[in-house]
Amino acid sequence: LEGRLGESVAERRRDRSLKIDGALMAPGANVQLIEALEQAGPYGSGHPTPVFAFPAHRINYADVVGTGHIRCTLSADVGSSLKAIAFRAAETDLGRMLLQTRGEPLHVAGTLGIDYWGGTAKPQLRIIDAARPTGRF
C-alpha cells in the first residue's frame, strides 16, 4: 500500500493551496446566508464546508482567549464588522499575523458559523488562513 500510494500522498502534502468557494465582504456574512448554507449540508470529508475569502479586511480588535485561540473583529471599508476566531492559533504564524496587523488590510479565509452567545444569533468567521495583500489599497 505504501509503495502504491506513497508518491501520491507526498504530492498532496506538498500542495498547500487553500480552495476558496467564494468571496464576501463583512456585511454579506449574515445569519440568513449561514442558515441557507447549513441547509445545503451536512458537510464532511466528501462534501466540505464552504470556505470564503474576505479580501482586504482590517483587523479592528484581536486578542488571545481561552487556550490559545485568537478572537478578532474584521471590517471592510463598506462598514459593518464580523466577529472571527482562529482556534489554537496563538503560537502560530497565523495567530501572530492577526495580533500584529491591527488596522492593516488582510485577506482572510475561513468558514462561517453562527455564534449563539447571550441568546442572540450572530455570524462568526472561523479563520483558516490569512495573507497580506500584494499591491496597493
Short mmCIF file of N, CA and C in Angstrom, two decimals:
data_model
loop_
_atom_site.label_atom_id
_atom_site.label_comp_id
_atom_site.label_asym_id
_atom_site.label_seq_id
_atom_site.Cartn_x
_atom_site.Cartn_y
_atom_site.Cartn_z
N LEU A 1 0.83 -1.18 0.00
CA LEU A 1 0.00 0.00 0.00
C LEU A 1 0.88 1.25 0.00
N GLU A 2 1.92 1.25 0.82
CA GLU A 2 2.80 2.41 0.87
C GLU A 2 3.48 2.63 -0.47
N GLY A 3 3.89 1.54 -1.12
CA GLY A 3 4.53 1.65 -2.42
C GLY A 3 3.61 2.21 -3.49
N ARG A 4 2.35 1.82 -3.45
CA ARG A 4 1.41 2.27 -4.47
C ARG A 4 0.91 3.70 -4.22
N LEU A 5 0.80 4.11 -2.97
CA LEU A 5 0.23 5.41 -2.66
C LEU A 5 1.23 6.45 -2.18
N GLY A 6 2.44 6.02 -1.88
CA GLY A 6 3.43 6.91 -1.28
C GLY A 6 3.67 8.18 -2.07
N GLU A 7 3.88 8.07 -3.37
CA GLU A 7 4.16 9.25 -4.19
C GLU A 7 2.94 10.18 -4.26
N SER A 8 1.76 9.61 -4.39
CA SER A 8 0.53 10.41 -4.45
C SER A 8 0.30 11.16 -3.14
N VAL A 9 0.53 10.50 -2.02
CA VAL A 9 0.35 11.15 -0.72
C VAL A 9 1.38 12.26 -0.55
N ALA A 10 2.62 12.01 -0.92
CA ALA A 10 3.67 13.02 -0.81
C ALA A 10 3.35 14.24 -1.67
N GLU A 11 2.81 14.02 -2.86
CA GLU A 11 2.45 15.12 -3.75
C GLU A 11 1.32 15.97 -3.14
N ARG A 12 0.34 15.33 -2.56
CA ARG A 12 -0.77 16.07 -1.92
C ARG A 12 -0.28 16.89 -0.73
N ARG A 13 0.67 16.38 0.00
CA ARG A 13 1.21 17.11 1.15
C ARG A 13 1.97 18.35 0.71
N ARG A 14 2.56 18.33 -0.47
CA ARG A 14 3.29 19.50 -0.97
C ARG A 14 2.33 20.59 -1.43
N ASP A 15 1.13 20.23 -1.82
CA ASP A 15 0.13 21.20 -2.28
C ASP A 15 -0.48 21.90 -1.07
N ARG A 16 -0.05 23.12 -0.81
CA ARG A 16 -0.51 23.86 0.36
C ARG A 16 -1.55 24.92 -0.03
N SER A 17 -2.20 24.73 -1.16
CA SER A 17 -3.20 25.70 -1.59
C SER A 17 -4.48 25.55 -0.76
N LEU A 18 -5.22 26.61 -0.68
CA LEU A 18 -6.50 26.61 0.02
C LEU A 18 -7.59 26.84 -1.01
N LYS A 19 -8.50 25.93 -1.09
CA LYS A 19 -9.61 26.05 -2.05
C LYS A 19 -10.66 26.99 -1.47
N ILE A 20 -11.00 28.03 -2.24
CA ILE A 20 -11.96 29.05 -1.83
C ILE A 20 -13.24 28.88 -2.65
N ASP A 21 -14.37 28.88 -1.98
CA ASP A 21 -15.65 28.71 -2.66
C ASP A 21 -16.29 30.03 -3.08
N GLY A 22 -15.91 31.12 -2.43
CA GLY A 22 -16.49 32.41 -2.78
C GLY A 22 -15.83 33.52 -1.99
N ALA A 23 -16.14 34.75 -2.36
CA ALA A 23 -15.61 35.92 -1.66
C ALA A 23 -16.79 36.74 -1.14
N LEU A 24 -16.62 37.28 0.05
CA LEU A 24 -17.66 38.10 0.69
C LEU A 24 -17.02 39.32 1.33
N MET A 25 -17.85 40.30 1.59
CA MET A 25 -17.48 41.42 2.43
C MET A 25 -18.18 41.18 3.77
N ALA A 26 -17.70 41.79 4.83
CA ALA A 26 -18.24 41.56 6.17
C ALA A 26 -19.77 41.67 6.23
N PRO A 27 -20.39 42.70 5.61
CA PRO A 27 -21.85 42.79 5.70
C PRO A 27 -22.59 41.62 5.04
N GLY A 28 -21.96 40.95 4.09
CA GLY A 28 -22.60 39.84 3.41
C GLY A 28 -22.64 38.56 4.21
N ALA A 29 -21.83 38.48 5.25
CA ALA A 29 -21.81 37.30 6.11
C ALA A 29 -22.87 37.50 7.19
N ASN A 30 -24.09 37.14 6.87
CA ASN A 30 -25.18 37.34 7.81
C ASN A 30 -25.83 36.01 8.18
N VAL A 31 -26.65 36.05 9.21
CA VAL A 31 -27.28 34.82 9.72
C VAL A 31 -28.11 34.13 8.65
N GLN A 32 -28.81 34.90 7.82
CA GLN A 32 -29.65 34.30 6.78
C GLN A 32 -28.80 33.50 5.79
N LEU A 33 -27.67 34.04 5.38
CA LEU A 33 -26.78 33.32 4.46
C LEU A 33 -26.27 32.04 5.12
N ILE A 34 -25.85 32.14 6.36
CA ILE A 34 -25.30 30.97 7.05
C ILE A 34 -26.35 29.89 7.21
N GLU A 35 -27.56 30.27 7.54
CA GLU A 35 -28.64 29.29 7.65
C GLU A 35 -28.92 28.61 6.32
N ALA A 36 -28.88 29.37 5.23
CA ALA A 36 -29.07 28.78 3.90
C ALA A 36 -27.93 27.80 3.57
N LEU A 37 -26.71 28.16 3.92
CA LEU A 37 -25.58 27.26 3.69
C LEU A 37 -25.71 25.98 4.51
N GLU A 38 -26.20 26.10 5.74
CA GLU A 38 -26.38 24.92 6.59
C GLU A 38 -27.41 23.97 6.00
N GLN A 39 -28.39 24.49 5.30
CA GLN A 39 -29.40 23.64 4.67
C GLN A 39 -28.81 22.82 3.53
N ALA A 40 -27.69 23.28 2.96
CA ALA A 40 -27.03 22.54 1.89
C ALA A 40 -26.21 21.37 2.43
N GLY A 41 -26.02 21.29 3.73
CA GLY A 41 -25.23 20.24 4.37
C GLY A 41 -26.01 18.93 4.38
N PRO A 42 -25.54 17.95 5.11
CA PRO A 42 -24.42 18.03 6.04
C PRO A 42 -23.08 18.04 5.32
N TYR A 43 -22.12 18.62 5.99
CA TYR A 43 -20.77 18.71 5.43
C TYR A 43 -19.89 17.66 6.08
N GLY A 44 -18.92 17.22 5.33
CA GLY A 44 -17.97 16.21 5.81
C GLY A 44 -16.85 16.06 4.81
N SER A 45 -16.15 14.95 4.86
CA SER A 45 -14.96 14.77 4.01
C SER A 45 -15.31 14.76 2.52
N GLY A 46 -16.44 14.20 2.13
CA GLY A 46 -16.81 14.18 0.72
C GLY A 46 -17.55 15.43 0.28
N HIS A 47 -17.95 16.25 1.22
CA HIS A 47 -18.73 17.46 0.95
C HIS A 47 -18.28 18.51 1.96
N PRO A 48 -17.11 19.14 1.72
CA PRO A 48 -16.53 20.04 2.73
C PRO A 48 -17.33 21.33 2.92
N THR A 49 -17.23 21.87 4.12
CA THR A 49 -17.86 23.14 4.45
C THR A 49 -17.31 24.23 3.54
N PRO A 50 -18.16 25.10 2.98
CA PRO A 50 -17.68 26.16 2.09
C PRO A 50 -16.68 27.09 2.80
N VAL A 51 -15.66 27.47 2.06
CA VAL A 51 -14.63 28.39 2.56
C VAL A 51 -14.79 29.70 1.80
N PHE A 52 -14.82 30.80 2.55
CA PHE A 52 -14.98 32.12 1.96
C PHE A 52 -13.76 32.98 2.22
N ALA A 53 -13.42 33.78 1.22
CA ALA A 53 -12.35 34.77 1.37
C ALA A 53 -13.00 36.12 1.67
N PHE A 54 -12.37 36.85 2.56
CA PHE A 54 -12.77 38.22 2.89
C PHE A 54 -11.58 39.10 2.51
N PRO A 55 -11.59 39.64 1.28
CA PRO A 55 -10.43 40.38 0.80
C PRO A 55 -10.30 41.77 1.42
N ALA A 56 -9.07 42.12 1.73
CA ALA A 56 -8.71 43.46 2.22
C ALA A 56 -9.58 43.93 3.39
N HIS A 57 -9.79 43.06 4.34
CA HIS A 57 -10.48 43.43 5.57
C HIS A 57 -9.45 43.82 6.62
N ARG A 58 -9.85 44.69 7.50
CA ARG A 58 -8.93 45.17 8.55
C ARG A 58 -9.27 44.51 9.88
N ILE A 59 -8.23 44.21 10.64
CA ILE A 59 -8.40 43.68 11.98
C ILE A 59 -8.58 44.88 12.92
N ASN A 60 -9.77 45.04 13.46
CA ASN A 60 -10.03 46.15 14.38
C ASN A 60 -9.62 45.80 15.80
N TYR A 61 -9.79 44.54 16.15
CA TYR A 61 -9.51 44.07 17.50
C TYR A 61 -8.98 42.65 17.38
N ALA A 62 -8.00 42.31 18.19
CA ALA A 62 -7.50 40.94 18.24
C ALA A 62 -6.90 40.69 19.61
N ASP A 63 -7.21 39.53 20.18
CA ASP A 63 -6.67 39.18 21.48
C ASP A 63 -6.69 37.66 21.64
N VAL A 64 -5.84 37.18 22.52
CA VAL A 64 -5.79 35.75 22.84
C VAL A 64 -6.87 35.46 23.86
N VAL A 65 -7.65 34.41 23.63
CA VAL A 65 -8.69 33.98 24.55
C VAL A 65 -8.59 32.48 24.76
N GLY A 66 -9.14 32.02 25.88
CA GLY A 66 -9.17 30.58 26.15
C GLY A 66 -7.80 29.96 26.14
N THR A 67 -7.70 28.82 25.53
CA THR A 67 -6.44 28.07 25.49
C THR A 67 -5.73 28.28 24.15
N GLY A 68 -5.36 29.54 23.88
CA GLY A 68 -4.57 29.82 22.70
C GLY A 68 -5.35 30.17 21.45
N HIS A 69 -6.59 30.55 21.60
CA HIS A 69 -7.39 30.98 20.45
C HIS A 69 -7.22 32.48 20.25
N ILE A 70 -7.39 32.95 19.02
CA ILE A 70 -7.35 34.37 18.72
C ILE A 70 -8.76 34.80 18.34
N ARG A 71 -9.32 35.70 19.12
CA ARG A 71 -10.63 36.28 18.81
C ARG A 71 -10.36 37.65 18.22
N CYS A 72 -11.05 37.97 17.12
CA CYS A 72 -10.83 39.27 16.50
C CYS A 72 -12.10 39.77 15.83
N THR A 73 -12.04 41.00 15.39
CA THR A 73 -13.13 41.62 14.66
C THR A 73 -12.57 42.14 13.34
N LEU A 74 -13.23 41.78 12.24
CA LEU A 74 -12.82 42.20 10.90
C LEU A 74 -13.80 43.25 10.39
N SER A 75 -13.30 44.19 9.62
CA SER A 75 -14.20 45.13 8.95
C SER A 75 -13.67 45.45 7.57
N ALA A 76 -14.59 45.84 6.72
CA ALA A 76 -14.25 46.28 5.37
C ALA A 76 -14.55 47.77 5.28
N ASP A 77 -14.08 48.39 4.25
CA ASP A 77 -14.31 49.83 4.08
C ASP A 77 -15.78 50.17 3.84
N VAL A 78 -16.62 49.17 3.59
CA VAL A 78 -18.04 49.41 3.34
C VAL A 78 -18.84 49.47 4.64
N GLY A 79 -18.18 49.43 5.78
CA GLY A 79 -18.87 49.45 7.06
C GLY A 79 -19.10 48.04 7.57
N SER A 80 -19.79 47.92 8.68
CA SER A 80 -20.13 46.65 9.30
C SER A 80 -18.88 45.85 9.66
N SER A 81 -19.00 45.06 10.69
CA SER A 81 -17.88 44.25 11.12
C SER A 81 -18.33 42.81 11.31
N LEU A 82 -17.39 41.93 11.43
CA LEU A 82 -17.65 40.50 11.55
C LEU A 82 -16.76 39.94 12.65
N LYS A 83 -17.37 39.26 13.61
CA LYS A 83 -16.60 38.58 14.65
C LYS A 83 -15.93 37.36 14.03
N ALA A 84 -14.71 37.09 14.50
CA ALA A 84 -13.97 35.95 13.96
C ALA A 84 -13.14 35.31 15.06
N ILE A 85 -12.80 34.04 14.84
CA ILE A 85 -11.95 33.33 15.78
C ILE A 85 -11.03 32.38 15.00
N ALA A 86 -9.80 32.30 15.46
CA ALA A 86 -8.83 31.34 14.91
C ALA A 86 -8.47 30.40 16.06
N PHE A 87 -8.96 29.18 15.99
CA PHE A 87 -8.76 28.23 17.07
C PHE A 87 -7.31 27.75 17.14
N ARG A 88 -6.79 27.65 18.35
CA ARG A 88 -5.44 27.15 18.63
C ARG A 88 -4.38 27.82 17.77
N ALA A 89 -4.51 29.13 17.56
CA ALA A 89 -3.61 29.84 16.64
C ALA A 89 -2.62 30.77 17.33
N ALA A 90 -2.71 30.95 18.64
CA ALA A 90 -1.89 31.97 19.31
C ALA A 90 -0.40 31.78 19.08
N GLU A 91 0.07 30.58 19.03
CA GLU A 91 1.51 30.31 18.87
C GLU A 91 1.89 29.96 17.43
N THR A 92 1.05 30.33 16.48
CA THR A 92 1.31 30.02 15.07
C THR A 92 1.59 31.31 14.30
N ASP A 93 2.10 31.16 13.08
CA ASP A 93 2.31 32.33 12.21
C ASP A 93 0.99 33.06 11.96
N LEU A 94 -0.09 32.31 11.78
CA LEU A 94 -1.40 32.93 11.57
C LEU A 94 -1.79 33.78 12.77
N GLY A 95 -1.67 33.24 13.95
CA GLY A 95 -2.03 33.98 15.15
C GLY A 95 -1.21 35.23 15.34
N ARG A 96 0.09 35.13 15.10
CA ARG A 96 0.95 36.30 15.23
C ARG A 96 0.57 37.37 14.20
N MET A 97 0.23 36.95 12.99
CA MET A 97 -0.18 37.91 11.96
C MET A 97 -1.46 38.63 12.39
N LEU A 98 -2.44 37.90 12.89
CA LEU A 98 -3.70 38.51 13.31
C LEU A 98 -3.47 39.51 14.45
N LEU A 99 -2.58 39.18 15.36
CA LEU A 99 -2.32 40.05 16.51
C LEU A 99 -1.50 41.28 16.13
N GLN A 100 -0.68 41.17 15.10
CA GLN A 100 0.26 42.25 14.77
C GLN A 100 -0.20 43.16 13.63
N THR A 101 -1.31 42.90 13.01
CA THR A 101 -1.70 43.68 11.83
C THR A 101 -2.97 44.49 12.04
N ARG A 102 -3.21 44.91 13.26
CA ARG A 102 -4.41 45.72 13.52
C ARG A 102 -4.40 46.97 12.64
N GLY A 103 -5.52 47.20 11.98
CA GLY A 103 -5.66 48.37 11.13
C GLY A 103 -5.13 48.21 9.72
N GLU A 104 -4.41 47.14 9.46
CA GLU A 104 -3.85 46.90 8.12
C GLU A 104 -4.78 45.97 7.35
N PRO A 105 -4.82 46.10 6.02
CA PRO A 105 -5.65 45.18 5.24
C PRO A 105 -5.03 43.77 5.21
N LEU A 106 -5.90 42.79 5.33
CA LEU A 106 -5.52 41.38 5.22
C LEU A 106 -6.57 40.67 4.39
N HIS A 107 -6.14 39.68 3.64
CA HIS A 107 -7.08 38.75 3.02
C HIS A 107 -7.25 37.63 4.04
N VAL A 108 -8.49 37.39 4.44
CA VAL A 108 -8.77 36.40 5.47
C VAL A 108 -9.71 35.35 4.89
N ALA A 109 -9.45 34.08 5.19
CA ALA A 109 -10.28 32.99 4.68
C ALA A 109 -10.74 32.11 5.84
N GLY A 110 -11.96 31.60 5.71
CA GLY A 110 -12.47 30.71 6.74
C GLY A 110 -13.87 30.23 6.43
N THR A 111 -14.45 29.57 7.41
CA THR A 111 -15.80 29.04 7.29
C THR A 111 -16.73 29.84 8.19
N LEU A 112 -17.97 29.93 7.79
CA LEU A 112 -18.95 30.72 8.54
C LEU A 112 -19.77 29.84 9.47
N GLY A 113 -20.11 30.40 10.61
CA GLY A 113 -20.97 29.72 11.57
C GLY A 113 -21.78 30.77 12.31
N ILE A 114 -22.67 30.29 13.15
CA ILE A 114 -23.49 31.19 13.94
C ILE A 114 -23.05 31.08 15.40
N ASP A 115 -22.82 32.22 16.01
CA ASP A 115 -22.47 32.30 17.42
C ASP A 115 -23.74 32.65 18.18
N TYR A 116 -24.17 31.77 19.07
CA TYR A 116 -25.41 31.98 19.82
C TYR A 116 -25.15 32.55 21.21
N TRP A 117 -24.10 33.30 21.38
CA TRP A 117 -23.73 33.86 22.68
C TRP A 117 -24.77 34.89 23.15
N GLY A 118 -25.13 34.79 24.43
CA GLY A 118 -26.03 35.78 25.03
C GLY A 118 -27.46 35.72 24.51
N GLY A 119 -27.86 34.61 23.95
CA GLY A 119 -29.23 34.46 23.48
C GLY A 119 -29.53 35.05 22.12
N THR A 120 -28.53 35.60 21.46
CA THR A 120 -28.75 36.14 20.12
C THR A 120 -27.85 35.42 19.12
N ALA A 121 -28.32 35.29 17.92
CA ALA A 121 -27.57 34.64 16.85
C ALA A 121 -26.81 35.69 16.06
N LYS A 122 -25.48 35.52 16.00
CA LYS A 122 -24.65 36.45 15.23
C LYS A 122 -23.69 35.65 14.36
N PRO A 123 -23.38 36.17 13.17
CA PRO A 123 -22.43 35.47 12.30
C PRO A 123 -21.03 35.51 12.90
N GLN A 124 -20.28 34.44 12.63
CA GLN A 124 -18.89 34.37 13.07
C GLN A 124 -18.07 33.63 12.02
N LEU A 125 -16.88 34.13 11.78
CA LEU A 125 -15.95 33.50 10.85
C LEU A 125 -14.95 32.68 11.64
N ARG A 126 -14.79 31.43 11.26
CA ARG A 126 -13.74 30.57 11.82
C ARG A 126 -12.56 30.66 10.87
N ILE A 127 -11.54 31.39 11.29
CA ILE A 127 -10.42 31.70 10.40
C ILE A 127 -9.56 30.46 10.17
N ILE A 128 -9.27 30.21 8.90
CA ILE A 128 -8.38 29.12 8.50
C ILE A 128 -7.01 29.67 8.13
N ASP A 129 -7.01 30.80 7.43
CA ASP A 129 -5.75 31.36 6.94
C ASP A 129 -5.91 32.85 6.67
N ALA A 130 -4.79 33.53 6.55
CA ALA A 130 -4.79 34.96 6.21
C ALA A 130 -3.49 35.26 5.47
N ALA A 131 -3.54 36.31 4.67
CA ALA A 131 -2.34 36.73 3.93
C ALA A 131 -2.36 38.23 3.76
N ARG A 132 -1.17 38.79 3.77
CA ARG A 132 -1.05 40.22 3.47
C ARG A 132 -1.26 40.41 1.98
N PRO A 133 -2.04 41.40 1.59
CA PRO A 133 -2.25 41.64 0.16
C PRO A 133 -0.98 42.19 -0.48
N THR A 134 -0.83 41.88 -1.74
CA THR A 134 0.23 42.50 -2.51
C THR A 134 -0.42 43.56 -3.37
N GLY A 135 0.25 44.65 -3.62
CA GLY A 135 -0.33 45.74 -4.40
C GLY A 135 -0.80 46.84 -3.50
N ARG A 136 -1.52 47.80 -4.07
CA ARG A 136 -1.96 48.97 -3.32
C ARG A 136 -3.42 48.86 -2.92
N PHE A 137 -3.73 49.48 -1.77
CA PHE A 137 -5.11 49.57 -1.29
C PHE A 137 -5.36 50.97 -0.85
#
